mmCIF file of C-alpha atoms in Angstrom:
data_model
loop_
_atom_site.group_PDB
_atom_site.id
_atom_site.type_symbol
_atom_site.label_atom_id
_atom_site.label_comp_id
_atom_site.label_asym_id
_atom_site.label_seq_id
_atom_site.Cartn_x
_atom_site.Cartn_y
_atom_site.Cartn_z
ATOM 1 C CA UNK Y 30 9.443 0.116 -5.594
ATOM 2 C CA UNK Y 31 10.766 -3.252 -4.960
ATOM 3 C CA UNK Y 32 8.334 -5.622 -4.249
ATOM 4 C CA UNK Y 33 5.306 -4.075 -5.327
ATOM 5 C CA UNK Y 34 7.606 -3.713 -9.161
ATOM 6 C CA UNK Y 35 7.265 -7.977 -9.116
ATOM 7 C CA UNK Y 36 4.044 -8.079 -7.988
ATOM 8 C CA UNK Y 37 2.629 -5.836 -10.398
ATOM 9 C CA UNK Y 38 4.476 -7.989 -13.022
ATOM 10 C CA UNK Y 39 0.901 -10.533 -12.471
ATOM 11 C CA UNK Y 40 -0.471 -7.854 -14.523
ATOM 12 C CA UNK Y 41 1.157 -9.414 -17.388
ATOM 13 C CA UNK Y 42 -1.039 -12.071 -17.068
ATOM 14 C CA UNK Y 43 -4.053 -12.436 -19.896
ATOM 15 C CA UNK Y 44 -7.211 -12.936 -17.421
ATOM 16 C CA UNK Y 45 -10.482 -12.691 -18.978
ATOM 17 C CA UNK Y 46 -13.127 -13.225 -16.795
ATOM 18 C CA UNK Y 47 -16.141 -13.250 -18.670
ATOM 19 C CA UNK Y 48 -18.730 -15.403 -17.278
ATOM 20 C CA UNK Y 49 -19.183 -18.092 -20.151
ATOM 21 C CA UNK Y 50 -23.136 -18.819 -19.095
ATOM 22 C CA UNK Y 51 -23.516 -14.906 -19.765
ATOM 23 C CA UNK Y 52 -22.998 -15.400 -23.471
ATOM 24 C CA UNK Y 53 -26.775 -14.768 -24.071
ATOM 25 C CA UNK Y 54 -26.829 -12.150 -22.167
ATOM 26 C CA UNK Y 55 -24.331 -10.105 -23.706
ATOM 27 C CA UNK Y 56 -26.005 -10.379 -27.143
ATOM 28 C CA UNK Y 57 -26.659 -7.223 -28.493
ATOM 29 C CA UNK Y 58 -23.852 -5.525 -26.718
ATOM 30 C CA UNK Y 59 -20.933 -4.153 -28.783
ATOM 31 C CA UNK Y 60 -17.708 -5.583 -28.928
ATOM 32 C CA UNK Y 61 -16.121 -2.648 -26.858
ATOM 33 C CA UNK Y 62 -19.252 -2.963 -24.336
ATOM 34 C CA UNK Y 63 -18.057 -7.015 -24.159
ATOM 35 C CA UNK Y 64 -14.778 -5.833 -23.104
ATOM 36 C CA UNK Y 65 -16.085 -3.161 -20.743
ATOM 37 C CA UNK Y 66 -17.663 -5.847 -19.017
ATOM 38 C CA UNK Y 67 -14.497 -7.899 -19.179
ATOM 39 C CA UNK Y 68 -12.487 -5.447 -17.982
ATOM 40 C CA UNK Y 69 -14.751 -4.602 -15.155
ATOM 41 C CA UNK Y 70 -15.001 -8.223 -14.032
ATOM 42 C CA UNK Y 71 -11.083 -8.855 -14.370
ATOM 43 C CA UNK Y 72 -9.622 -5.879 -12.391
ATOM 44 C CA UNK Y 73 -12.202 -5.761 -9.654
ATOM 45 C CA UNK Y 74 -11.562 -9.594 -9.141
ATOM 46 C CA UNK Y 75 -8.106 -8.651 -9.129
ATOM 47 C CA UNK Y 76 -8.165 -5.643 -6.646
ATOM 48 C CA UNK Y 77 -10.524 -8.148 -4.085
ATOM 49 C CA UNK Y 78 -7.345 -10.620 -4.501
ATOM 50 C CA UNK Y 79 -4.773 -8.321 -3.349
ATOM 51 C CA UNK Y 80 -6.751 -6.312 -1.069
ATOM 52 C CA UNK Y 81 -7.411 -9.798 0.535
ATOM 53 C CA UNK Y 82 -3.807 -10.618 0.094
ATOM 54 C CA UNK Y 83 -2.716 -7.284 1.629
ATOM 55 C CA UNK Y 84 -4.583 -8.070 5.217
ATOM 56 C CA UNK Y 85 -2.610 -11.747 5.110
ATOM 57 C CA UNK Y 86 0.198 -9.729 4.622
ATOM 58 C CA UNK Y 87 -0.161 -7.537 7.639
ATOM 59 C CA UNK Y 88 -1.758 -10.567 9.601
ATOM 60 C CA UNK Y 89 1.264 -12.999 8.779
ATOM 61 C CA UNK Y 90 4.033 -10.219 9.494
ATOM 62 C CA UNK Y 91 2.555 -8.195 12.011
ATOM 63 C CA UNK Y 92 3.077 -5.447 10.568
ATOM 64 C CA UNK Y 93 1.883 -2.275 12.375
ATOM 65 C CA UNK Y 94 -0.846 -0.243 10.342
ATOM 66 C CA UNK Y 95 -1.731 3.483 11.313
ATOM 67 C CA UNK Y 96 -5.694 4.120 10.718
ATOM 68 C CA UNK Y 97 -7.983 1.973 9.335
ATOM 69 C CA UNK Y 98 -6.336 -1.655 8.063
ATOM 70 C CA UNK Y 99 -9.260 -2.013 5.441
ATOM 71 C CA UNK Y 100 -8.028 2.028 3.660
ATOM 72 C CA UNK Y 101 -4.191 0.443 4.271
ATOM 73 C CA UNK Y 102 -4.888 -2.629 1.734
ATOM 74 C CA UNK Y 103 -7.255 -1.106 -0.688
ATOM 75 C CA UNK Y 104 -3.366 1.421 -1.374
ATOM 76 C CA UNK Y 105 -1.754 -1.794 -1.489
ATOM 77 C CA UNK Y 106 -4.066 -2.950 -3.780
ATOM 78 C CA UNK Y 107 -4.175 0.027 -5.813
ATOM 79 C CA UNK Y 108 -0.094 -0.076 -5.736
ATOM 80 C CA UNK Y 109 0.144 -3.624 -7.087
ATOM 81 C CA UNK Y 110 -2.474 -2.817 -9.866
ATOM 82 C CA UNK Y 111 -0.863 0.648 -11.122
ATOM 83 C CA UNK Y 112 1.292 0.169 -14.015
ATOM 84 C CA UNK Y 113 4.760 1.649 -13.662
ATOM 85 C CA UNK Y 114 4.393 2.418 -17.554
ATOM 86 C CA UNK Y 115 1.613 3.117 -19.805
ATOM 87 C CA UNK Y 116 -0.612 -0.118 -20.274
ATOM 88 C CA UNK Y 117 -4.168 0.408 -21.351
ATOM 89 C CA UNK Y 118 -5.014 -2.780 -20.385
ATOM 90 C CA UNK Y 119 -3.476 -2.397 -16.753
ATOM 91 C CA UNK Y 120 -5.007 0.987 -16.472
ATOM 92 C CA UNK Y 121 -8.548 -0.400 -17.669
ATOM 93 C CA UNK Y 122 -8.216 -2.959 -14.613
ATOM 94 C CA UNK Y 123 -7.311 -0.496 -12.101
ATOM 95 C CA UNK Y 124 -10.142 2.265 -13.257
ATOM 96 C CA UNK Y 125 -12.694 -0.416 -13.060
ATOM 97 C CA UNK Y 126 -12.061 -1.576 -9.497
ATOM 98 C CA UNK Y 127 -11.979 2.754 -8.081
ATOM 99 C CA UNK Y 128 -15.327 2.661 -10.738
ATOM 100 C CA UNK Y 129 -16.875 -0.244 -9.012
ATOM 101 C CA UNK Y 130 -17.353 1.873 -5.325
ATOM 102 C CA UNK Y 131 -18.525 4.533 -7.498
ATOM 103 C CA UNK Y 132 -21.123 2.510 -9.583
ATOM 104 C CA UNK Y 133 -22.070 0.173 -6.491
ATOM 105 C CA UNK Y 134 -23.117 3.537 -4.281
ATOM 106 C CA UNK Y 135 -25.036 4.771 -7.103
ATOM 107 C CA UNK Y 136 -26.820 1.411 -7.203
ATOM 108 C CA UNK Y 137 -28.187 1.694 -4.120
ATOM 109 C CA UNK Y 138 -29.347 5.378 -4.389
ATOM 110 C CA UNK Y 139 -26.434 6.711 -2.674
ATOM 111 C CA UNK Y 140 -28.515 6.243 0.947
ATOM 112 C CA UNK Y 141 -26.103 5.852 3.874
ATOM 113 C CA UNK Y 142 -27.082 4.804 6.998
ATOM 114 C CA UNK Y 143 -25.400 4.572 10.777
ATOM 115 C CA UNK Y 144 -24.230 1.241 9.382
ATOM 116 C CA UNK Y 145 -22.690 2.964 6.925
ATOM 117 C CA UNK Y 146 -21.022 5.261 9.112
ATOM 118 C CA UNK Y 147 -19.811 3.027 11.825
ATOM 119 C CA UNK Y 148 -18.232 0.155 9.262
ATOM 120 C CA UNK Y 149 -14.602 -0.727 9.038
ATOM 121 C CA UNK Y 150 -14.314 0.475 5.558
ATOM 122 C CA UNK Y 151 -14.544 4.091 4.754
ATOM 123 C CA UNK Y 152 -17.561 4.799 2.309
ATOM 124 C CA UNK Y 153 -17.352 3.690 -0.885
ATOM 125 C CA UNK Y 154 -17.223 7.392 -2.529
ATOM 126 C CA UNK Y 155 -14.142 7.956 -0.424
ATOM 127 C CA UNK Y 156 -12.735 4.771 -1.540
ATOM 128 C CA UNK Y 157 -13.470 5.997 -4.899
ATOM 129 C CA UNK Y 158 -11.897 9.215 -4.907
ATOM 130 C CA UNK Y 159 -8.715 7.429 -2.911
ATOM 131 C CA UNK Y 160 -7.955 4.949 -6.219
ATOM 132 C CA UNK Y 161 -8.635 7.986 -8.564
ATOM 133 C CA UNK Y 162 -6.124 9.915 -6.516
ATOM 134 C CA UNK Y 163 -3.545 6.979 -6.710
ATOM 135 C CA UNK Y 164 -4.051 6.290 -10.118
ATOM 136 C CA UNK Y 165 -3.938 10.156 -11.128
ATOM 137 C CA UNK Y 166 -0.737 11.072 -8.943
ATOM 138 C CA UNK Y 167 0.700 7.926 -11.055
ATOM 139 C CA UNK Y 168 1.061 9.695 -14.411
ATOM 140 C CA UNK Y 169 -0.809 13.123 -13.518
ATOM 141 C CA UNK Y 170 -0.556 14.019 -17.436
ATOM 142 C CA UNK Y 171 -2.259 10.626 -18.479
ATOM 143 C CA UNK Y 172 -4.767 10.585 -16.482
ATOM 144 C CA UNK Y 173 -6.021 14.494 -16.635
ATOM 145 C CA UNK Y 174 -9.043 13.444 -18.236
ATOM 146 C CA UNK Y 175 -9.831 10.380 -15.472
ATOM 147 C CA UNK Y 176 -9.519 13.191 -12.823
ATOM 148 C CA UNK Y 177 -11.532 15.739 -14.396
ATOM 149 C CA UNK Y 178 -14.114 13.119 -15.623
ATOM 150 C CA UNK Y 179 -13.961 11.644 -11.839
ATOM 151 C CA UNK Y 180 -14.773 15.315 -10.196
ATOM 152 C CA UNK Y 181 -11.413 15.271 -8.647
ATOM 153 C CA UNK Y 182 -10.909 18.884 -6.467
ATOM 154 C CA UNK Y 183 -7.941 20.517 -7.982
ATOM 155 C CA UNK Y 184 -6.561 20.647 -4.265
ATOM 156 C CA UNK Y 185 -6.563 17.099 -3.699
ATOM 157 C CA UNK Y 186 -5.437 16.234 -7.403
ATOM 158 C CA UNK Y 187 -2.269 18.131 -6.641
ATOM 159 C CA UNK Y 188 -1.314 16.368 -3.578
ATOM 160 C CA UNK Y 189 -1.543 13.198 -5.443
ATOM 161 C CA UNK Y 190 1.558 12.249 -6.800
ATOM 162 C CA UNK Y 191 2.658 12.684 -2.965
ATOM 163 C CA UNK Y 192 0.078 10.548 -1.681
ATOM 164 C CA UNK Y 193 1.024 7.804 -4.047
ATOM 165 C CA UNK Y 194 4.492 8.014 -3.341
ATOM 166 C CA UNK Y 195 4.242 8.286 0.374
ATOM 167 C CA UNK Y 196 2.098 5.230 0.709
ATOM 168 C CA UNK Y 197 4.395 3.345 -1.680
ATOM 169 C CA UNK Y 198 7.340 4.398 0.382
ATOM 170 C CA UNK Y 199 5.081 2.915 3.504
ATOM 171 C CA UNK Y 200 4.113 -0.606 1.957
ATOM 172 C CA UNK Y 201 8.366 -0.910 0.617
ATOM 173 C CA UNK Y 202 9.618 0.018 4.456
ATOM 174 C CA UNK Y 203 7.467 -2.398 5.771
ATOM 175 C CA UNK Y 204 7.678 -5.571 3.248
ATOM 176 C CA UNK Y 205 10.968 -5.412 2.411
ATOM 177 C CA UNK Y 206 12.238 -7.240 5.691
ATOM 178 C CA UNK Y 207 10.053 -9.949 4.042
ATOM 179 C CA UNK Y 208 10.712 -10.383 0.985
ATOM 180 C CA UNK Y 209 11.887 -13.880 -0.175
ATOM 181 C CA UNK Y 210 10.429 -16.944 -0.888
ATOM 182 C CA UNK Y 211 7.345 -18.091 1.425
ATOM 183 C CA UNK Y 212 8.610 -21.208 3.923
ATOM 184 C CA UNK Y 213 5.115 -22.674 3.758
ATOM 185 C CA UNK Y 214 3.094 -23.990 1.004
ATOM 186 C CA UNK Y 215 0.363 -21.462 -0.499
ATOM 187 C CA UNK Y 216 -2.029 -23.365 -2.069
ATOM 188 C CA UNK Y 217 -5.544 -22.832 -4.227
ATOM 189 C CA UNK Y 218 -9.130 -24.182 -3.496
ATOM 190 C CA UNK Y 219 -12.063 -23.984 -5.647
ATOM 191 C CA UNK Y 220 -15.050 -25.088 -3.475
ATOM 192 C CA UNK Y 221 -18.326 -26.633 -4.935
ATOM 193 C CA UNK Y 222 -21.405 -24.271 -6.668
ATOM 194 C CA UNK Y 223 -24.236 -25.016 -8.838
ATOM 195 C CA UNK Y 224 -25.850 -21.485 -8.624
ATOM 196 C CA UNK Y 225 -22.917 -19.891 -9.774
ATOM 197 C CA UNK Y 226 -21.039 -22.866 -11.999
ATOM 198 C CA UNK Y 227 -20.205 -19.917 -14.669
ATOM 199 C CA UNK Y 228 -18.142 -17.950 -12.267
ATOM 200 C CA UNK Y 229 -16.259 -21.411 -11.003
ATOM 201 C CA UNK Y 230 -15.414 -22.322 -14.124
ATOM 202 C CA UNK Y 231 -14.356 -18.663 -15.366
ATOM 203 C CA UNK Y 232 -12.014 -18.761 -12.386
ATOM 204 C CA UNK Y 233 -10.575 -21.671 -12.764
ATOM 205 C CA UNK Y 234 -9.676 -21.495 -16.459
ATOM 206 C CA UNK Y 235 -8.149 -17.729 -16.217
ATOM 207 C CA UNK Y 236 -5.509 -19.449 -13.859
ATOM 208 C CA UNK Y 237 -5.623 -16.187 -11.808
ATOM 209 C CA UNK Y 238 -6.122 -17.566 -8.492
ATOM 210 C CA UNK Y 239 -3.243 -19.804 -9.239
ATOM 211 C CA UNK Y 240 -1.159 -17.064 -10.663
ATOM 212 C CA UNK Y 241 -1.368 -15.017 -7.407
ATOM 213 C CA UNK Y 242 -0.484 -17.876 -5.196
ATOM 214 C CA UNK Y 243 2.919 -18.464 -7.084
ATOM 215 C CA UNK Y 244 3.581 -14.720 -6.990
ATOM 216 C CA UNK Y 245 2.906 -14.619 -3.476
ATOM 217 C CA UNK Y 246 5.404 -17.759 -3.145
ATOM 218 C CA UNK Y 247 8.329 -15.949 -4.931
ATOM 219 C CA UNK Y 248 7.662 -12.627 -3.282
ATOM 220 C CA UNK Y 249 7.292 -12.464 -0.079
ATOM 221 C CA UNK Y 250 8.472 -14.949 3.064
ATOM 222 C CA UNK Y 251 5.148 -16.296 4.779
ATOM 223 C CA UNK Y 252 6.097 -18.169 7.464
ATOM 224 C CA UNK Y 253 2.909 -20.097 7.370
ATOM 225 C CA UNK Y 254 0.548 -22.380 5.012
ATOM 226 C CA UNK Y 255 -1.864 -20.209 3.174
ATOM 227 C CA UNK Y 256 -5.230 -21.175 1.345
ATOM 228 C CA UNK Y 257 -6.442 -19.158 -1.331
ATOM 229 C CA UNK Y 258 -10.283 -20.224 -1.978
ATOM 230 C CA UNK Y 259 -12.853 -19.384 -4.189
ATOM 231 C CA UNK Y 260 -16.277 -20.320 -2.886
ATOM 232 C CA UNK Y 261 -19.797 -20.353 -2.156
ATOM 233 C CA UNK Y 262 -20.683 -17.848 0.608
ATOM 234 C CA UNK Y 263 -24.128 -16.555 0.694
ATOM 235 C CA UNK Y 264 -22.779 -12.985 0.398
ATOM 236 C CA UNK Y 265 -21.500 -11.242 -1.597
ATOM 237 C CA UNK Y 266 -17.749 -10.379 -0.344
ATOM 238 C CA UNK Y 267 -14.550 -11.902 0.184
ATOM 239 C CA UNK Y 268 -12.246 -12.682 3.120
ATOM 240 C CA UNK Y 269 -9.288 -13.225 4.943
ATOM 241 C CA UNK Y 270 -9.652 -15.378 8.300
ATOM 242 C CA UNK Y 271 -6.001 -15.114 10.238
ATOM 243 C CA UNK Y 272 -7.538 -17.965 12.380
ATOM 244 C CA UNK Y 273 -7.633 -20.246 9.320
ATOM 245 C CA UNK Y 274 -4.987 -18.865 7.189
ATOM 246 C CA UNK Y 275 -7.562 -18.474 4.399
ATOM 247 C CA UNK Y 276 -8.303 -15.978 1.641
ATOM 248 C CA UNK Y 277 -11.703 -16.593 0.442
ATOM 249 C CA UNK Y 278 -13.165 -15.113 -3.021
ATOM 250 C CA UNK Y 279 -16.764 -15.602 -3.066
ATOM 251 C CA UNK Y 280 -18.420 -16.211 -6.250
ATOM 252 C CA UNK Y 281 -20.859 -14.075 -5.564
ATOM 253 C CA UNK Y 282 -18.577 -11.302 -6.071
ATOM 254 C CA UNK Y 283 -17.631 -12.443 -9.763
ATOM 255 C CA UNK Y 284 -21.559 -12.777 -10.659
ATOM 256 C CA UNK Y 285 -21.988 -9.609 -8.946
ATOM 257 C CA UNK Y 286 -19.612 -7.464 -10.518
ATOM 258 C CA UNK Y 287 -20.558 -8.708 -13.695
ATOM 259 C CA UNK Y 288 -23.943 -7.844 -13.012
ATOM 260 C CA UNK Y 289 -23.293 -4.549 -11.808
ATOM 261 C CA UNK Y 290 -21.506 -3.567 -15.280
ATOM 262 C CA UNK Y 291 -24.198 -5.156 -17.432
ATOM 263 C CA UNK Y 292 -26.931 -2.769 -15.439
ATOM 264 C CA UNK Y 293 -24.841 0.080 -15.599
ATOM 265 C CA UNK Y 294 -24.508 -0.304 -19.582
ATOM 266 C CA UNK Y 295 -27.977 -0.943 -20.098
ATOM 267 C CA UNK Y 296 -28.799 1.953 -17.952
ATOM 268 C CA UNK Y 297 -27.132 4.724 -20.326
#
């Protein structure tokens, strides 16, 4: 696979993105529920970065994308994520970010509205059932249990390992022509927050925003600066402007993510 076979070597990294001010808030949760949470945090703060990443990619290179751009980066996501070999701590990441549409649906009741409907991202159950399918066509024998547990239709499961393989065979065609070493610089941000210091400083000592940016730098040929940010928004979402050359992580996100976890634990 590549490219994607570097990329996915970031997973090596150790990020733990625990929010440090949530320390008394985690008391009374079990060590495995502490690294539930940490898991949860880390790989859906990872899938935002490369799904972010992935729309730079097909900003900065043109590249053509058939059907919706947002479904085209959550696969690259998925395919940078997806451990070539058995890693439970690669495969904890992953699950957590296809768990997170799941979870964040359920939050809200599971009401959709026209909104809903006419958005740019297909619905967060579908988005759901896409990772599962990705991760399950990965290792179909290793993750039997995640596509049973997932309510994955025996139909669908067995086109899987297809799927995964035709989209990775997509994303290789199309970024190979740029692989190399970026010709600009691709530089971090962190911008300034007192509501949400804890997910700042979380961010900024995992390293992972940093991490990205090198890989990024060895891996693929941007022919333009790039910002990678973490910020302050007011929502709770991240972004890629093509106008500004910016990927933005809002630390909203982090907080909310965390969140999300905690409520889901303390709702079983």
């Amino acid at each position: 696979m590549g490219v994607l076979v570097r990329v996915a070597a970031l997973l090596g990294l150790a990020v733990i993105l625990a929010v440090p001010g949530a320390a008394a808030q985690a008391r009374g949760f079990s060590a495995e529920e502490r690294q539930e949470i940490d898991d949860f945090v880390a790989g859906n703060v990872l899938f935002t970065l490369y799904h972010e990443i992935g729309h730079a990619l097909v900003s900065e290179f043109e590249l053509p994308v058939l059907g919706r751009e947002e479904d085209a980066v959550d696969s690259l996501a998925a395919l940078m994520m997806i451990s070539d070999e058995p890693d439970e701590q690669a495969d904890a990441w992953i699950i957590a970010a296809a768990d997170w549409f799941w979870m964040a649906y359920d939050q809200y009741g599971g009401e959709l509205t026209d909104d809903h409907f006419a958005g740019e991202h297909s619905l967060d159950p579908q988005r759901y059932y896409a990772l599962i399918c990705l991760i399950y066509g990965s290792d179909p024998e290793g993750f039997a249990e995640l596509a049973e547990t997932a309510g994955l239709p025996e139909d669908r499961a067995a086109n899987c390992p297809y799927e995964l393989e035709q989209v990775a065979r997509s994303w290789v065609k199309l970024l190979e022509p740029h692989e190399g070493k970026a010709k600009a610089p691709i530089r971090v941000s962190y911008g300034r927050t007192r509501e949400y210091a804890d997910a700042a400083a979380v961010l900024k000592e995992s390293k992972v925003l940093e991490y990205i940016a090198e890989e990024m730098r060895q891996s693929f040929a941007f022919p333009n600066p790039i910002l990678i940010s973490a910020a302050e928004c007011g929502v709770e979402n991240a972004f890629w402007d093509p106008q500004e050359r910016t990927v933005t992580l809002c630390y909203e996100l982090v907080e909310g993510a965390r969140q999300l976890i905690i409520n889901d634990i303390l709702a079983r």
